[in-house]
Coordinates of N, CA and C in Angstrom, one line a residue:
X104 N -31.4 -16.5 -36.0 CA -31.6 -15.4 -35.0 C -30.4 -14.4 -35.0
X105 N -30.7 -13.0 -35.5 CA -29.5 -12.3 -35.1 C -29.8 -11.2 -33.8
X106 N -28.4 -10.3 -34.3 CA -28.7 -9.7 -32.7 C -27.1 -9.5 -32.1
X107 N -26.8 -8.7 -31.5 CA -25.2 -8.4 -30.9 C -25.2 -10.0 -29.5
X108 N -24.1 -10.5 -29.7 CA -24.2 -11.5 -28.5 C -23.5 -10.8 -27.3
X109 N -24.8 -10.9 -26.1 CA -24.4 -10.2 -25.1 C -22.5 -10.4 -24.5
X110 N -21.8 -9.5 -24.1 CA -20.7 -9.8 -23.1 C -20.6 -10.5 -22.6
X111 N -19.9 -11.4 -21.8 CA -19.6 -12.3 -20.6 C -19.2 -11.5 -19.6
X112 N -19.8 -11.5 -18.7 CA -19.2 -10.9 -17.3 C -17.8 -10.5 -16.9
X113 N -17.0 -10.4 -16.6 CA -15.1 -10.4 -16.7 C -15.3 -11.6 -14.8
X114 N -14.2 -12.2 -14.8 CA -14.2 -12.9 -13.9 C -13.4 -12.0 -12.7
X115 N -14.3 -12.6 -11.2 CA -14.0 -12.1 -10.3 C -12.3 -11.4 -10.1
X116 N -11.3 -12.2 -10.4 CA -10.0 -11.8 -10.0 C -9.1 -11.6 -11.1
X117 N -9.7 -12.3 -12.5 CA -8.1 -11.2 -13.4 C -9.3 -10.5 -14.5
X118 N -10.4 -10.4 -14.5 CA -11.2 -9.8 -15.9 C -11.3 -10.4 -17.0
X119 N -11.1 -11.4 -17.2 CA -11.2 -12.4 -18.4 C -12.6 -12.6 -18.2
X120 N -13.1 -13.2 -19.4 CA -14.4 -13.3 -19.6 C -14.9 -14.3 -18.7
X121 N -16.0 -15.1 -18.3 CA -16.5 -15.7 -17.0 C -16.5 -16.7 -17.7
X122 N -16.3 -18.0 -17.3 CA -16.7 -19.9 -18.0 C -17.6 -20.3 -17.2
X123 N -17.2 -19.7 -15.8 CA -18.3 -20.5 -14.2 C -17.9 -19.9 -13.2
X124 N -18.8 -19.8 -12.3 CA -19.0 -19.8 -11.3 C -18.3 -18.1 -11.2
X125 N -18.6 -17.2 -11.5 CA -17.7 -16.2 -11.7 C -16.4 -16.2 -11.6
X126 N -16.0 -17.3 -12.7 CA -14.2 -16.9 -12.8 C -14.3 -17.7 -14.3
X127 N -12.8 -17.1 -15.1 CA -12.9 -17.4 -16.5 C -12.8 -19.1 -16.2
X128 N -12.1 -19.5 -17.0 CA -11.6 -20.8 -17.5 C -11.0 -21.4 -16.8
X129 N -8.9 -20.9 -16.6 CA -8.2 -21.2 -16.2 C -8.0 -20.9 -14.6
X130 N -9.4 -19.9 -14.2 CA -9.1 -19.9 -12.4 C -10.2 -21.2 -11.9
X131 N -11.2 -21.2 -12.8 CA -12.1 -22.4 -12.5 C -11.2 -23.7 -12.3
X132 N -10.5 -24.1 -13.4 CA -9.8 -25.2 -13.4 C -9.2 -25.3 -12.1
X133 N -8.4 -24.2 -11.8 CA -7.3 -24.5 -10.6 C -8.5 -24.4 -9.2
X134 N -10.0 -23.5 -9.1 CA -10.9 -23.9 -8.2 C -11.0 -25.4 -8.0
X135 N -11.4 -26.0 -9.2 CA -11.8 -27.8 -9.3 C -10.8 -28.4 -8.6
X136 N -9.2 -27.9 -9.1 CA -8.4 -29.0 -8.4 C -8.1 -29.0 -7.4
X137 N -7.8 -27.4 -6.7 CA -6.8 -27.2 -5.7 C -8.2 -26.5 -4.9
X138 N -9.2 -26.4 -5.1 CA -10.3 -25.9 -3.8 C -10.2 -24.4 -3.9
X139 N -9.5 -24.0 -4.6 CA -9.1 -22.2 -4.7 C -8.7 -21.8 -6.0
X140 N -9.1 -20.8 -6.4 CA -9.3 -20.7 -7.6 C -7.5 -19.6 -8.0
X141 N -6.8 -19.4 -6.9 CA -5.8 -19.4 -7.1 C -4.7 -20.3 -6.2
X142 N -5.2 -21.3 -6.1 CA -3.8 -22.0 -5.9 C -3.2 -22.8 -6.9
X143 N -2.3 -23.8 -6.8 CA -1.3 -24.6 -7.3 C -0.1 -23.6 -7.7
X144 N 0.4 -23.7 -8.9 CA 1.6 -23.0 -8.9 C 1.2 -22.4 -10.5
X145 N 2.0 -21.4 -10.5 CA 1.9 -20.2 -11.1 C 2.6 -20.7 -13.0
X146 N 2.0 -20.9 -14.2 CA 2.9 -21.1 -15.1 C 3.8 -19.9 -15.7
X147 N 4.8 -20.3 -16.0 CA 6.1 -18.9 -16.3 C 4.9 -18.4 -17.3
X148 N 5.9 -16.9 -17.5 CA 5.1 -16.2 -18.4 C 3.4 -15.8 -18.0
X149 N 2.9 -16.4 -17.1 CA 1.2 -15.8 -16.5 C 1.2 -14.1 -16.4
X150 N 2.1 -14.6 -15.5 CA 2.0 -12.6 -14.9 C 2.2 -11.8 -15.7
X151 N 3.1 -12.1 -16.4 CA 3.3 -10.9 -17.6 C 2.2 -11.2 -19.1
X152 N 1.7 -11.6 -19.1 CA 0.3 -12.2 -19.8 C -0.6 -11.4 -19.4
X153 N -0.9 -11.7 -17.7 CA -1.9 -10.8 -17.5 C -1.7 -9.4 -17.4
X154 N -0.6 -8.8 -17.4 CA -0.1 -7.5 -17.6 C -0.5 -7.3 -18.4
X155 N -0.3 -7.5 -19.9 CA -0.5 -7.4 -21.1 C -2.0 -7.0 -21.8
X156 N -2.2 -8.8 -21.4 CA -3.6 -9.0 -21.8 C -4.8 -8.7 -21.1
X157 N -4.5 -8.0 -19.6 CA -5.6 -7.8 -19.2 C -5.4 -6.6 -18.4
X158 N -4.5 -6.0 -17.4 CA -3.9 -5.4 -16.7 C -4.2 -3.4 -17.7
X159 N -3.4 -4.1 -18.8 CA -3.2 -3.0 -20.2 C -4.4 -2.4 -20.4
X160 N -5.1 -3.3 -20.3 CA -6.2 -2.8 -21.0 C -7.7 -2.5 -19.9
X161 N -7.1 -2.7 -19.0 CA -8.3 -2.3 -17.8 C -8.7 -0.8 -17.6
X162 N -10.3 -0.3 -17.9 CA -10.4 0.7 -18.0 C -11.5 1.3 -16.3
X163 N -11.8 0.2 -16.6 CA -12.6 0.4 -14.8 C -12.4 1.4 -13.8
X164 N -13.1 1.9 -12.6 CA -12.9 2.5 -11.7 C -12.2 1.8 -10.8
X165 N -12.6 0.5 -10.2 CA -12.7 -0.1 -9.0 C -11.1 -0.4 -9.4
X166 N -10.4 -1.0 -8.1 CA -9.3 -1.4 -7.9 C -9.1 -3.2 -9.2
X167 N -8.4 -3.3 -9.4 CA -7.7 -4.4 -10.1 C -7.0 -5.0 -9.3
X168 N -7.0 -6.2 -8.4 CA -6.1 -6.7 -7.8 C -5.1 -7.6 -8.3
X169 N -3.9 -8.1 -8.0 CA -2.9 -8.8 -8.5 C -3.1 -10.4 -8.2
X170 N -3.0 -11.2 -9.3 CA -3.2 -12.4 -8.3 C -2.1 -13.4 -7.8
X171 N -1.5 -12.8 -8.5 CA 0.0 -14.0 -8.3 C 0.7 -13.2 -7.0
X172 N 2.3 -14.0 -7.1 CA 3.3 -13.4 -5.7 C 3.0 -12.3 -5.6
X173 N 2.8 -12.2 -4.2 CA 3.2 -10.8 -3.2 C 3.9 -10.3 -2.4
X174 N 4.4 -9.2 -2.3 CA 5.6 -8.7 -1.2 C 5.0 -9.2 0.1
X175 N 5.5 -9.6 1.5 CA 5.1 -9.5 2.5 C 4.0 -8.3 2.8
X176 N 4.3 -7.4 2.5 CA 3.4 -5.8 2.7 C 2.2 -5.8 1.7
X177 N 2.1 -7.2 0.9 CA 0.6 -6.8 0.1 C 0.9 -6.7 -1.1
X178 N 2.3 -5.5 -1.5 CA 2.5 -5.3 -2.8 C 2.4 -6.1 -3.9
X179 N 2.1 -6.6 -5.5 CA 2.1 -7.8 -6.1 C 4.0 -7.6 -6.6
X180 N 3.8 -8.4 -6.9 CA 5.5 -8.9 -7.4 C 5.7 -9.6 -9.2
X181 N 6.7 -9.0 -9.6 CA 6.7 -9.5 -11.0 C 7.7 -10.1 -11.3
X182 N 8.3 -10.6 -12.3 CA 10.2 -10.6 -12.7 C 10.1 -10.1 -13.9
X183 N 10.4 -9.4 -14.1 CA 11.1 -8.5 -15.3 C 12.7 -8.6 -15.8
X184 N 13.3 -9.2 -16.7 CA 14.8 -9.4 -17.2 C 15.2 -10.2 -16.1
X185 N 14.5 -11.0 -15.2 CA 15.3 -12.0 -14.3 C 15.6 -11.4 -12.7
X186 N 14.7 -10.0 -13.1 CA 14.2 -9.3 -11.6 C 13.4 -9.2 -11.3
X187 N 13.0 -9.2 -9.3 CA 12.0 -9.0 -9.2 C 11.7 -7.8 -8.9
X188 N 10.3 -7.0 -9.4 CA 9.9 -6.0 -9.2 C 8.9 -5.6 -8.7
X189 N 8.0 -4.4 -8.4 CA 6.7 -4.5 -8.0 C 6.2 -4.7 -8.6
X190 N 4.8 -5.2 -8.9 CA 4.1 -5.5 -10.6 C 3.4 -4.1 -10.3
X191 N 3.2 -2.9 -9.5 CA 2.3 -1.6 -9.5 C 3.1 -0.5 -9.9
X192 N 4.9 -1.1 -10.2 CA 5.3 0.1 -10.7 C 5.7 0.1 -12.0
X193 N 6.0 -1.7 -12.1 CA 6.3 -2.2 -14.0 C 5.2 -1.7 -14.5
X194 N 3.5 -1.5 -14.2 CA 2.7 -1.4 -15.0 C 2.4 0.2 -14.5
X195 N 2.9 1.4 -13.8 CA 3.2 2.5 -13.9 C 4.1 3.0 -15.5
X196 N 5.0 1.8 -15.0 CA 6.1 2.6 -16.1 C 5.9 2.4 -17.6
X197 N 4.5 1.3 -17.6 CA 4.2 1.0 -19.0 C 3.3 1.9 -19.4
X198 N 1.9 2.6 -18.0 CA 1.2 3.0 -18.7 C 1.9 5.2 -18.8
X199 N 2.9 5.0 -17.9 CA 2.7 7.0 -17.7 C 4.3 7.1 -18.0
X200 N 5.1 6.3 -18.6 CA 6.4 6.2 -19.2 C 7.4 6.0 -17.9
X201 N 8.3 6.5 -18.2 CA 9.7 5.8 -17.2 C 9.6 7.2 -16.0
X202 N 10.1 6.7 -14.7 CA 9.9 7.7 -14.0 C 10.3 8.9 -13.8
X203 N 10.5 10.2 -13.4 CA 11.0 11.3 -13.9 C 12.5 11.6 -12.9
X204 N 12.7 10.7 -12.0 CA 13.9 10.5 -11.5 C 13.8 9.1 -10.5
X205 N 14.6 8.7 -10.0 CA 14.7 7.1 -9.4 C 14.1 7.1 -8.0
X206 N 13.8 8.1 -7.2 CA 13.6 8.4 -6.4 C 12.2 8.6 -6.1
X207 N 11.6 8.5 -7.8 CA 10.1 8.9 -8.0 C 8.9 7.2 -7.4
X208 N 7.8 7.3 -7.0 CA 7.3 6.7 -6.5 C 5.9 6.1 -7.1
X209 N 5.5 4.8 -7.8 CA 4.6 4.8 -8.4 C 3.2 5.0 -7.5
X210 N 2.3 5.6 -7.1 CA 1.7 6.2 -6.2 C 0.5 5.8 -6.4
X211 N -0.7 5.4 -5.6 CA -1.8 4.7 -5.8 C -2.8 6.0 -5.3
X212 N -3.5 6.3 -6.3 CA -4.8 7.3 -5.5 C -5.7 6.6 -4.9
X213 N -5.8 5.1 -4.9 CA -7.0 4.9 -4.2 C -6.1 4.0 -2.7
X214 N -5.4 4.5 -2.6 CA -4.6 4.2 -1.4 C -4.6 2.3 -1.0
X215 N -4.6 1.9 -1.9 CA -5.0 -0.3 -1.7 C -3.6 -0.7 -2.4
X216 N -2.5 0.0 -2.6 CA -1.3 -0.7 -3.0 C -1.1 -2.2 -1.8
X217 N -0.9 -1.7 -0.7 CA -1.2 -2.8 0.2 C -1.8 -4.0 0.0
X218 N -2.8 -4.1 -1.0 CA -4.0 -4.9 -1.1 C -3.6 -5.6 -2.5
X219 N -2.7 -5.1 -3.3 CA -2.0 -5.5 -4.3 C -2.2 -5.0 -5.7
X220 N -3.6 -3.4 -5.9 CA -4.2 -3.2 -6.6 C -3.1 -2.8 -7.9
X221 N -3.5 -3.0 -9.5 CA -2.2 -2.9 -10.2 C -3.4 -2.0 -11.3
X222 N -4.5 -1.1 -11.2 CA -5.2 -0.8 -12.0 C -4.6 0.4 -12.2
X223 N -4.3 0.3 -13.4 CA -3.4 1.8 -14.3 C -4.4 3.4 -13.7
X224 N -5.4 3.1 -14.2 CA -6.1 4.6 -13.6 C -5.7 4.7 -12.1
X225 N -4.9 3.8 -11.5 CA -4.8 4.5 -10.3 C -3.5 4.7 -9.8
X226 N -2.2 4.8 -10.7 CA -1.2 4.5 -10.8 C -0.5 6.1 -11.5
X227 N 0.1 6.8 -10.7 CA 1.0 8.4 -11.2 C 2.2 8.2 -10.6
X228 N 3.3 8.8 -11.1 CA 4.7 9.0 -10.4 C 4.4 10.3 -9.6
X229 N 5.1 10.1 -8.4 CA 5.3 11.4 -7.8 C 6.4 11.3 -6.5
X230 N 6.7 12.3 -6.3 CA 8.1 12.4 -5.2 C 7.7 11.5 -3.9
X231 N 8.4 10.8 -3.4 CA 8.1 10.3 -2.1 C 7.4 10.9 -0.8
X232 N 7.4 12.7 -0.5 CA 6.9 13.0 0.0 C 5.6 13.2 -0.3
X233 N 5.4 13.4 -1.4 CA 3.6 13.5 -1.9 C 3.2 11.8 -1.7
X234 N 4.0 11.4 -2.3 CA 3.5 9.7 -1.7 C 3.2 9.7 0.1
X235 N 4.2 10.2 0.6 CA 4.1 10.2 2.0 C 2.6 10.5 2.6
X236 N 2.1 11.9 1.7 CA 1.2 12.8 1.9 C 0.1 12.2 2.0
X237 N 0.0 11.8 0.8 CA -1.4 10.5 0.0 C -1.4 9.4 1.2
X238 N -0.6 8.9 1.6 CA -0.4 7.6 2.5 C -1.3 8.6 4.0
X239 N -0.8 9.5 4.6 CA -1.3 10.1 5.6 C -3.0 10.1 5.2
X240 N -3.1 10.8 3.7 CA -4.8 11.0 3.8 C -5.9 10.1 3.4
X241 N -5.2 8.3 3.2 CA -5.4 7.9 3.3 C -5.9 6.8 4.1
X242 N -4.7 7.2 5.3 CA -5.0 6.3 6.6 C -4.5 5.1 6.4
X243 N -2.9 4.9 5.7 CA -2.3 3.9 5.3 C -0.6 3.5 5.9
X244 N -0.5 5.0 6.3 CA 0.9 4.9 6.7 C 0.9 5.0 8.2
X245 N 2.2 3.8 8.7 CA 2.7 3.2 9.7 C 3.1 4.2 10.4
X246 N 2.8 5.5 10.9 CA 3.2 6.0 11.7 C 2.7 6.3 12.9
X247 N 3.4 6.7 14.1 CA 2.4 7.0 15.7 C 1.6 5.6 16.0
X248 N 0.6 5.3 16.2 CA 0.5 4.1 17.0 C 0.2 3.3 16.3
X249 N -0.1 3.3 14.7 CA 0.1 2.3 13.5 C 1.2 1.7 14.0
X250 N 2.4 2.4 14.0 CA 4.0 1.6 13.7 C 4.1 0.2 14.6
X251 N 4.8 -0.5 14.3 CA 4.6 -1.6 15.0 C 5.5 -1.7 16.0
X252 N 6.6 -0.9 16.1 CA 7.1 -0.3 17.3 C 7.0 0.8 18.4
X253 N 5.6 0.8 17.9 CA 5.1 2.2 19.0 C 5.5 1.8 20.6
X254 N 6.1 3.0 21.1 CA 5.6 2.9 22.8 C 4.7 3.6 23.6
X255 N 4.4 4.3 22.8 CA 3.9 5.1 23.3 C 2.2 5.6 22.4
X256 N 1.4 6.0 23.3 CA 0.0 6.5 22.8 C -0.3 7.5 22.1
X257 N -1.0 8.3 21.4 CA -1.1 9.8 20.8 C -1.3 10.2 22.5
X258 N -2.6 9.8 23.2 CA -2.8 10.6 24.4 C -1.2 10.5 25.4
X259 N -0.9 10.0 25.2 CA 0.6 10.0 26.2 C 1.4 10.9 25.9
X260 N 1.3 10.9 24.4 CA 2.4 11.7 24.2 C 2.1 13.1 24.2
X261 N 0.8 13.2 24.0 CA 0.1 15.2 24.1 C 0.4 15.5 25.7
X262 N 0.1 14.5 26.9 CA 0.5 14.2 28.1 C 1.7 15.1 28.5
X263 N 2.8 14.2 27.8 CA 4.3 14.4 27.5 C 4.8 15.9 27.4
X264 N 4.4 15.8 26.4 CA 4.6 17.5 25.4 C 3.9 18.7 26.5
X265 N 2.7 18.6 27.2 CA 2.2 19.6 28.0 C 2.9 19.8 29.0
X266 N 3.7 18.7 29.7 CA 4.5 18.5 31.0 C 6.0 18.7 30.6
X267 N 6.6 19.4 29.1 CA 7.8 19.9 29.1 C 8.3 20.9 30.1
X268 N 8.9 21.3 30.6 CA 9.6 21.8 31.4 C 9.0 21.8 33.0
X269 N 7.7 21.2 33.3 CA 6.8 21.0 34.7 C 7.3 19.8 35.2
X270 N 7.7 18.9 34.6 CA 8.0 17.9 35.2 C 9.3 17.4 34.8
X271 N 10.8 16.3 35.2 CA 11.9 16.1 34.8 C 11.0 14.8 33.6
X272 N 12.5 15.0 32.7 CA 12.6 14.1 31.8 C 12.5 12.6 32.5
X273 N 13.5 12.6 33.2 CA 13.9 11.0 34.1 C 12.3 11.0 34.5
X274 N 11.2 11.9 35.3 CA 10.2 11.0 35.6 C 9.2 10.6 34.8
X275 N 9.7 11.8 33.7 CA 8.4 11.1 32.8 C 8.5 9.9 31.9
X276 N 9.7 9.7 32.0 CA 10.5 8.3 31.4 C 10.0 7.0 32.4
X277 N 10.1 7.4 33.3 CA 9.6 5.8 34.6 C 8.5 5.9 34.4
X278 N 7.8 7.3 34.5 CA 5.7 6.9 34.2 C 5.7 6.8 33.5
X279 N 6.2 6.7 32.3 CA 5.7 6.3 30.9 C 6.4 5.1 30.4
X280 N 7.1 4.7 31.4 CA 8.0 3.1 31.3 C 8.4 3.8 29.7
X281 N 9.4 4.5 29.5 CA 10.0 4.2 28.5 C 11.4 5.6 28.5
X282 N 12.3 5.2 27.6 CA 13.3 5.4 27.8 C 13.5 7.4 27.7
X283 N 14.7 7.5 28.5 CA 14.9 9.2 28.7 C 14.8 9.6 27.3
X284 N 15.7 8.9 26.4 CA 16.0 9.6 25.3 C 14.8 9.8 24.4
X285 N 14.0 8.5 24.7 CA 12.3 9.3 23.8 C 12.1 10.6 24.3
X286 N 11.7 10.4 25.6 CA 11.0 11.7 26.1 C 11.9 12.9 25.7
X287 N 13.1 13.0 25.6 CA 13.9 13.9 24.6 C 13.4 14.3 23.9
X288 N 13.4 13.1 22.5 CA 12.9 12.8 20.9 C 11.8 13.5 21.2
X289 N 10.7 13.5 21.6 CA 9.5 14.3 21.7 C 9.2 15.5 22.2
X290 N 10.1 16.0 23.1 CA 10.3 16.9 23.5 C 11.3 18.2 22.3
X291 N 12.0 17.5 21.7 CA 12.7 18.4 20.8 C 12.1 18.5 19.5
X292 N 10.5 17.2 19.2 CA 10.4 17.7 18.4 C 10.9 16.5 16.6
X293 N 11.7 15.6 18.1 CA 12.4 14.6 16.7 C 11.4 13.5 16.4
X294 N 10.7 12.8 17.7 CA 9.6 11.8 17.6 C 8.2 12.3 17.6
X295 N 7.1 11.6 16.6 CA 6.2 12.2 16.8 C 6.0 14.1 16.6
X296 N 6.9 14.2 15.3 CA 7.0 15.6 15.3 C 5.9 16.5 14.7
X297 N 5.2 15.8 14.0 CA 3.6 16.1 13.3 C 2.6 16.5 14.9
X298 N 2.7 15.9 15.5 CA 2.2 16.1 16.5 C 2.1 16.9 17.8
X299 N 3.7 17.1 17.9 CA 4.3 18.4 18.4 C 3.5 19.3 17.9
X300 N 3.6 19.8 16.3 CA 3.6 20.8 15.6 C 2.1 21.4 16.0
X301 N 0.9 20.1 15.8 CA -0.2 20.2 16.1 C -0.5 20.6 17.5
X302 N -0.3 20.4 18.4 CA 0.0 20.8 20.1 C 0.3 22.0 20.0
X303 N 1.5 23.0 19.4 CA 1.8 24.1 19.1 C 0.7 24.9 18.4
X304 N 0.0 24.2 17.2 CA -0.8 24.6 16.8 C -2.5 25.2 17.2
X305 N -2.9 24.1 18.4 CA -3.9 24.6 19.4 C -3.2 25.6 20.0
X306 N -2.3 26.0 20.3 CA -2.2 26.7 21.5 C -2.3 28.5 20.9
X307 N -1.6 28.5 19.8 CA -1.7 29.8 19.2 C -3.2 30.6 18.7

């Protein structure tokens, strides 16, 4: 019988060809023993394997996620020369060359760096503020009542900003249970300054 032998499927979490159950070989094995097809422990040299051998060569749309260590924040993690690094900027710098200054930012268009995604098509350098930018329009960055130190609400604070000079600082600090120097910060423009700008912006 001839004939092209169909593909194998790429397995759910690194793209390697499927053995079972949708995952190659070596994530099935670690399914069988450890109940999860990524647990037990990691052998040296994996990660930079899968960089290579599969990471390299991923042409896909969808996100590529990382499977090994992660930063607290999601990011995947690598060691490179005995360092650790992000594995979304080692494999930036392999596929769009070295960064155009240190400061530069390996930048995710599909906004899932969080999530660990390390898929080259979704990976450009660009300045921190355009990263900043991308983070806002993606609904990713920690700021205003994301932050995990927020005290305050978006509606409190538009509250705030309308009652500049109608009401004192000191009371809007006790109704708003929080400190004079915020109500400053917001007031001049330092806290929540995106938002100011917008408030200013209705009004004209």
């Amino acid at each position: 019988m001839t004939g092209n032998i169909p593909a194998k499927a790429p397995c759910r979490i690194c793209g390697k060809p499927q053995y079972a159950k949708s995952l190659c070989g070596p994530h099935y094995t670690r399914l069988l023993r450890h109940g999860d097809p990524l647990g037990g422990g990691t052998s040296p040299g994996e990660p930079m394997r899968f960089v290579h051998e599969v990471v390299l060569h991923y042409t896909g749309e969808d996100c590529l996620s990382w499977p090994f260590g992660k930063h607290p924040k999601g990011y995947g993690q690598i060691c490179v020369d005995s360092k650790i690094v992000y594995a979304h900027r080692y494999v930036c710098e392999l596929v769009r060359g070295a960064p155009p200054t240190s400061e530069h930012d390996a930048a995710h268009s599909c906004g899932k760096g969080h999530e660990g995604c390390v898929a080259p098509g979704h990976l450009v350098w660009k300045t921190r503020a355009e990263n900043e930018a991308d983070k806002l329009s993606h609904g990713t960055h920690s700021r205003g009542e994301r932050h995990v130190g927020a005290k305050l609400t978006e509606a409190a604070v538009r509250e705030i900003i309308n009652l500049k000079g109608l009401e004192s600082q000191s009371k809007l600090a006790k109704r708003f249970k929080v400190s004079e120097s915020l109500i400053y910060a917001v007031h001049a423009g330092r806290a929540w300054a995106w938002l100011t700008e917008k408030v200013e912006g209705d009004a004209r």
